CSV table of C-alpha atoms and ligand atoms in Angstrom, one decimal:
chain,number,residue,atom,x,y,z
A,1,MET,CA,0.0,0.0,0.0
A,2,ALA,CA,1.3,3.4,-1.0
A,3,ASN,CA,0.4,5.0,2.3
A,4,ILE,CA,2.6,2.7,4.4
A,5,LYS,CA,6.1,4.1,5.0
A,6,THR,CA,9.3,2.1,5.4
A,7,THR,CA,11.5,2.5,8.5
A,8,GLU,CA,13.9,4.6,6.4
A,9,GLU,CA,11.0,6.8,5.2
A,10,ILE,CA,9.8,7.3,8.7
A,11,GLN,CA,13.3,8.3,9.8
A,12,ALA,CA,13.4,10.9,7.0
A,13,MET,CA,10.0,12.2,8.2
A,14,ARG,CA,11.3,12.3,11.8
A,15,GLU,CA,14.2,14.5,10.7
A,16,GLY,CA,12.0,16.6,8.5
A,17,GLY,CA,9.5,16.9,11.3
A,18,VAL,CA,12.1,18.3,13.6
A,19,LEU,CA,13.1,20.9,11.0
A,20,LEU,CA,9.5,21.8,10.4
A,21,SER,CA,8.9,22.1,14.1
A,22,ASN,CA,11.9,24.4,14.4
A,23,ALA,CA,10.5,26.6,11.6
A,24,LEU,CA,7.1,26.8,13.3
A,25,GLN,CA,8.7,27.5,16.7
A,26,ALA,CA,10.6,30.5,15.1
A,27,ALA,CA,7.3,31.9,13.8
A,28,VAL,CA,5.5,31.3,17.1
A,29,ASP,CA,8.2,33.1,19.0
A,30,ALA,CA,8.0,36.1,16.6
A,31,ALA,CA,4.2,36.2,16.7
A,32,LYS,CA,3.7,39.4,18.7
A,33,PRO,CA,1.5,42.6,18.3
A,34,GLY,CA,2.7,44.7,15.4
A,35,VAL,CA,4.2,41.9,13.4
A,36,THR,CA,2.7,41.1,10.0
A,37,MET,CA,1.7,37.7,8.7
A,38,LYS,CA,4.2,38.1,5.9
A,39,GLN,CA,7.1,38.6,8.4
A,40,LEU,CA,6.1,35.3,10.1
A,41,ASP,CA,5.9,33.6,6.7
A,42,ASP,CA,9.4,34.8,5.8
A,43,ILE,CA,10.9,33.6,9.1
A,44,ALA,CA,9.5,30.1,8.7
A,45,ARG,CA,10.5,29.8,5.1
A,46,GLY,CA,14.1,30.9,6.1
A,47,VAL,CA,14.4,28.1,8.7
A,48,ILE,CA,13.1,25.4,6.3
A,49,GLU,CA,15.4,26.4,3.5
A,50,ALA,CA,18.4,26.8,5.7
A,51,GLY,CA,17.8,23.3,7.0
A,52,GLY,CA,17.7,21.7,3.5
A,53,GLY,CA,13.9,21.4,3.3
A,54,THR,CA,11.4,22.8,0.8
A,55,PRO,CA,8.1,24.4,1.8
A,56,SER,CA,5.3,22.1,0.7
A,57,PHE,CA,2.4,24.6,0.7
A,58,LEU,CA,4.2,27.2,-1.4
A,59,GLY,CA,3.0,26.6,-5.0
A,60,TYR,CA,0.6,23.9,-3.9
A,61,GLY,CA,-2.7,23.6,-5.8
A,62,SER,CA,-3.4,24.2,-9.4
A,63,LYS,CA,-0.9,25.8,-11.8
A,64,SER,CA,-3.3,28.6,-12.4
A,65,ARG,CA,-3.9,29.2,-8.7
A,66,PRO,CA,-0.9,28.1,-6.6
A,67,PHE,CA,-0.8,28.8,-2.9
A,68,PRO,CA,1.4,31.9,-2.5
A,69,ALA,CA,3.0,31.3,1.0
A,70,THR,CA,5.0,28.9,3.1
A,71,VAL,CA,2.6,29.2,6.1
A,72,CYS,CA,-1.2,29.2,6.1
A,73,ILE,CA,-1.9,32.0,8.6
A,74,SER,CA,-5.5,32.3,9.8
A,75,ARG,CA,-6.7,34.9,12.3
A,76,ASN,CA,-9.7,34.8,14.7
A,77,GLU,CA,-12.7,33.8,12.6
A,78,GLU,CA,-10.4,32.4,9.9
A,79,VAL,CA,-10.2,28.7,10.4
A,80,VAL,CA,-7.5,27.5,8.0
A,81,HIS,CA,-5.8,28.1,4.6
A,82,GLY,CA,-5.3,31.9,5.2
A,83,LEU,CA,-2.7,33.4,2.9
A,84,GLY,CA,0.5,33.8,4.9
A,85,ASN,CA,1.9,36.5,2.5
A,86,ARG,CA,-0.6,39.1,3.6
A,87,GLU,CA,0.7,42.4,5.0
A,88,ILE,CA,-1.8,42.2,7.8
A,89,VAL,CA,-0.6,43.5,11.1
A,90,LEU,CA,-1.4,41.2,14.1
A,91,ASN,CA,-3.0,42.9,17.1
A,92,GLU,CA,-3.0,42.4,20.8
A,93,GLY,CA,-5.7,39.9,21.6
A,94,ASP,CA,-5.8,38.1,18.2
A,95,ILE,CA,-5.5,34.3,18.0
A,96,VAL,CA,-3.5,33.2,14.9
A,97,GLY,CA,-3.3,29.7,13.4
A,98,LEU,CA,0.1,28.9,11.8
A,99,ASP,CA,-0.1,25.8,9.6
A,100,ILE,CA,3.1,24.6,7.8
A,101,GLY,CA,4.5,21.8,5.8
A,102,CYS,CA,7.8,20.8,4.2
A,103,TRP,CA,9.5,18.3,2.0
A,104,TYR,CA,12.7,16.8,3.4
A,105,LYS,CA,14.6,13.8,1.8
A,106,GLY,CA,11.6,13.2,-0.5
A,107,LEU,CA,9.0,12.9,2.3
A,108,CYS,CA,6.7,15.6,3.7
A,109,THR,CA,5.3,16.4,7.1
A,110,ASP,CA,2.5,18.8,8.2
A,111,MET,CA,1.7,20.6,11.5
A,112,ALA,CA,-0.1,23.6,13.0
A,113,VAL,CA,-0.6,25.5,16.2
A,114,THR,CA,-2.8,28.4,17.1
A,115,VAL,CA,-1.1,31.1,19.2
A,116,PRO,CA,-2.1,34.1,21.3
A,117,ILE,CA,-0.9,37.5,20.2
A,118,GLY,CA,-0.1,39.4,23.4
A,119,SER,CA,-2.8,38.8,26.1
A,120,ILE,CA,-6.1,37.2,24.9
A,121,THR,CA,-9.5,36.8,26.5
A,122,LYS,CA,-10.2,33.8,28.7
A,123,GLU,CA,-12.7,32.5,26.1
A,124,ARG,CA,-10.0,32.5,23.4
A,125,ALA,CA,-7.4,30.9,25.7
A,126,THR,CA,-9.9,28.2,26.5
A,127,LEU,CA,-10.6,27.6,22.8
A,128,LEU,CA,-6.9,27.0,22.2
A,129,ARG,CA,-6.6,24.6,25.1
A,130,VAL,CA,-9.7,22.7,24.1
A,131,THR,CA,-8.5,22.3,20.5
A,132,TYR,CA,-5.0,21.2,21.6
A,133,ASP,CA,-6.4,18.7,24.1
A,134,SER,CA,-8.7,17.2,21.4
A,135,MET,CA,-5.7,16.7,19.1
A,136,MET,CA,-3.7,14.9,21.8
A,137,ALA,CA,-6.7,12.7,22.5
A,138,GLY,CA,-6.8,11.8,18.9
A,139,VAL,CA,-3.0,11.0,19.0
A,140,ASP,CA,-3.6,8.7,21.9
A,141,ALA,CA,-6.1,6.7,19.8
A,142,ALA,CA,-3.8,6.4,16.8
A,143,VAL,CA,-2.8,2.8,17.6
A,144,VAL,CA,-2.5,-0.3,15.4
A,145,GLY,CA,-5.8,-2.2,15.4
A,146,ASN,CA,-7.9,0.9,15.8
A,147,THR,CA,-9.5,2.7,12.8
A,148,VAL,CA,-9.6,6.4,11.9
A,149,MET,CA,-13.0,6.5,13.5
A,150,ASP,CA,-11.5,5.8,16.9
A,151,ILE,CA,-9.4,9.0,16.4
A,152,ALA,CA,-12.5,10.9,15.3
A,153,GLY,CA,-14.4,9.7,18.4
A,154,ALA,CA,-11.6,10.6,20.8
A,155,VAL,CA,-11.4,14.1,19.3
A,156,GLU,CA,-15.2,14.6,19.4
A,157,ASP,CA,-15.5,13.3,22.9
A,158,THR,CA,-12.8,15.8,24.1
A,159,VAL,CA,-14.4,18.9,22.7
A,160,PRO,CA,-17.0,20.1,25.3
A,161,ASN,CA,-20.6,21.0,24.4
A,162,GLY,CA,-21.0,24.5,23.1
A,163,TYR,CA,-18.1,24.3,20.7
A,164,GLY,CA,-18.3,23.5,17.0
A,165,ILE,CA,-16.1,20.9,15.3
A,166,VAL,CA,-15.5,21.7,11.6
A,167,GLU,CA,-16.7,18.7,9.6
A,168,SER,CA,-16.0,19.7,6.0
A,169,LEU,CA,-12.2,19.6,6.5
A,170,VAL,CA,-10.4,16.6,8.0
A,171,GLY,CA,-7.0,15.2,8.7
A,172,HIS,CA,-5.3,12.9,6.2
A,173,GLY,CA,-2.5,10.6,5.4
A,174,VAL,CA,0.8,12.4,4.7
A,175,GLY,CA,4.4,11.6,3.7
A,176,HIS,CA,4.6,10.6,0.0
A,177,GLN,CA,2.2,13.4,-0.8
A,178,VAL,CA,0.9,16.5,1.0
A,179,HIS,CA,-2.5,14.9,1.3
A,180,GLU,CA,-3.1,11.2,0.8
A,181,ALA,CA,-5.5,8.5,2.0
A,182,PRO,CA,-7.0,7.9,4.5
A,183,ASN,CA,-9.2,10.8,5.6
A,184,VAL,CA,-9.0,11.3,9.3
A,185,PRO,CA,-12.2,13.1,10.5
A,186,ASN,CA,-12.6,14.9,13.8
A,187,PHE,CA,-16.1,13.6,14.5
A,188,ARG,CA,-18.1,10.4,14.0
A,189,GLY,CA,-19.3,11.0,10.4
A,190,LYS,CA,-21.2,8.0,9.2
A,191,HIS,CA,-20.2,8.7,5.6
A,192,PHE,CA,-16.5,8.2,6.3
A,193,PRO,CA,-14.9,4.7,5.8
A,194,LYS,CA,-13.5,3.1,8.9
A,195,ALA,CA,-10.0,2.9,7.5
A,196,PRO,CA,-7.8,0.6,9.7
A,197,LEU,CA,-4.7,2.0,11.3
A,198,ILE,CA,-1.7,0.0,10.2
A,199,ASP,CA,1.9,-0.2,11.3
A,200,GLY,CA,3.9,2.2,9.2
A,201,MET,CA,1.0,4.5,8.3
A,202,CYS,CA,1.6,8.3,8.8
A,203,ILE,CA,-1.3,10.6,9.3
A,204,ALA,CA,-1.9,14.3,10.1
A,205,ILE,CA,-4.4,14.7,13.0
A,206,GLU,CA,-5.8,18.2,12.9
A,207,PRO,CA,-9.0,19.2,14.7
A,208,MET,CA,-10.5,22.6,13.8
A,209,VAL,CA,-12.8,23.9,16.6
A,210,THR,CA,-15.0,27.0,16.8
A,211,THR,CA,-16.8,28.9,19.5
A,212,GLY,CA,-19.9,28.7,17.4
A,213,THR,CA,-21.3,26.2,14.9
A,214,HIS,CA,-19.3,23.9,12.6
A,215,ASP,CA,-20.4,25.8,9.4
A,216,VAL,CA,-17.5,27.2,7.4
A,217,GLU,CA,-17.2,28.9,4.0
A,218,THR,CA,-14.5,30.1,1.6
A,219,ALA,CA,-13.7,33.8,1.7
A,220,ASP,CA,-13.4,36.1,-1.3
A,221,ASP,CA,-9.7,35.3,-1.8
A,222,GLU,CA,-10.8,31.8,-2.7
A,223,TRP,CA,-8.4,30.3,-0.2
A,224,THR,CA,-9.2,31.3,3.4
A,225,ILE,CA,-11.8,29.2,5.2
A,226,VAL,CA,-13.8,31.3,7.7
A,227,THR,CA,-16.6,30.5,10.1
A,228,VAL,CA,-20.1,31.4,8.7
A,229,ASP,CA,-21.2,32.8,12.0
A,230,GLY,CA,-18.1,34.9,12.6
A,231,SER,CA,-17.1,32.9,15.7
A,232,ASP,CA,-13.5,32.3,16.6
A,233,ALA,CA,-11.7,29.2,15.4
A,234,ALA,CA,-8.6,27.3,16.4
A,235,HIS,CA,-6.5,24.6,14.7
A,236,PHE,CA,-3.8,22.3,16.0
A,237,GLU,CA,-2.0,19.6,13.9
A,238,VAL,CA,0.7,17.0,14.3
A,239,THR,CA,2.1,14.3,11.9
A,240,VAL,CA,2.0,11.0,13.6
A,241,ALA,CA,3.6,7.6,12.7
A,242,ILE,CA,1.5,4.6,13.7
A,243,LEU,CA,4.1,2.1,15.1
A,244,PRO,CA,3.9,-1.2,17.0
A,245,ASP,CA,4.9,0.5,20.2
A,246,GLY,CA,2.2,3.2,19.8
A,247,PRO,CA,1.9,6.5,18.1
A,248,GLU,CA,5.0,8.7,17.6
A,249,ILE,CA,4.6,12.4,17.0
A,250,LEU,CA,7.0,13.2,14.1
A,251,THR,CA,6.5,16.9,14.4
A,252,PRO,CA,7.4,18.0,17.9
A,253,VAL,CA,4.8,20.3,19.3
A,254,PRO,CA,6.2,23.8,19.7
A,255,LYS,CA,6.0,25.8,22.9
A,256,VAL,CA,2.9,27.9,22.8
A,257,ARG,CA,2.4,30.2,25.7
A,258,GLY,CA,-0.7,29.2,27.8
A,259,VAL,CA,-1.2,26.0,25.8
A,260,THR,CA,1.8,23.8,25.7
A,261,ALA,CA,4.2,26.0,27.8
B,301,MG,MG1,-2.9,19.0,7.2
């Protein structure tokens, strides 16, 4: 099966995952009031390229409409796929999703965090924590013998009532391609196949949670996904290898103030 990785391929993803995490951490550390999205994008791209990697989102998509940035940067009611090359200044109190991927030694990895800009409201801080916790619950369920629906259920059960879990965007296999089989949903959708989790499979687990409903739409830029009701959204993501001893996070989670540090 194409979506199973060899030991050597997983080692390449492990190394690429550390490089990617370092790039994301550099952007996280620079994410302060007064900084632009474009500045964060440039910082992350610099770290990837200096480490021998290639950004995987830059140029992704169709030839006529390639993604124009290294990082998907999505602020407040923006859920994912925001254009990281925008000259938008980040303000105190914003929450900003930073989603990044890279190629390294022929394999790709994918990860994201949502970070506070300066001090944020208690509601926004809780949203970040809830989303991170749901991702980690999903990771714990990523074991051989389970199916993707065990991950979906773990994520869903960790998100408290009153939040929305985005349904139209899901996690995915990753490694040989930026997106590959299987789909890894964040809720128990009956229309998703119960793809088994197999030794050597690598998947991106990436819950997207809102403070409103699960409904999202595409903004006028034809990339950015936003909440329909204008509620806040958060997104966390890791690339995980499914191994006989249990799940291994290949993209070390960065230190995010108030969430992971
Ligand atoms: Mg992804």
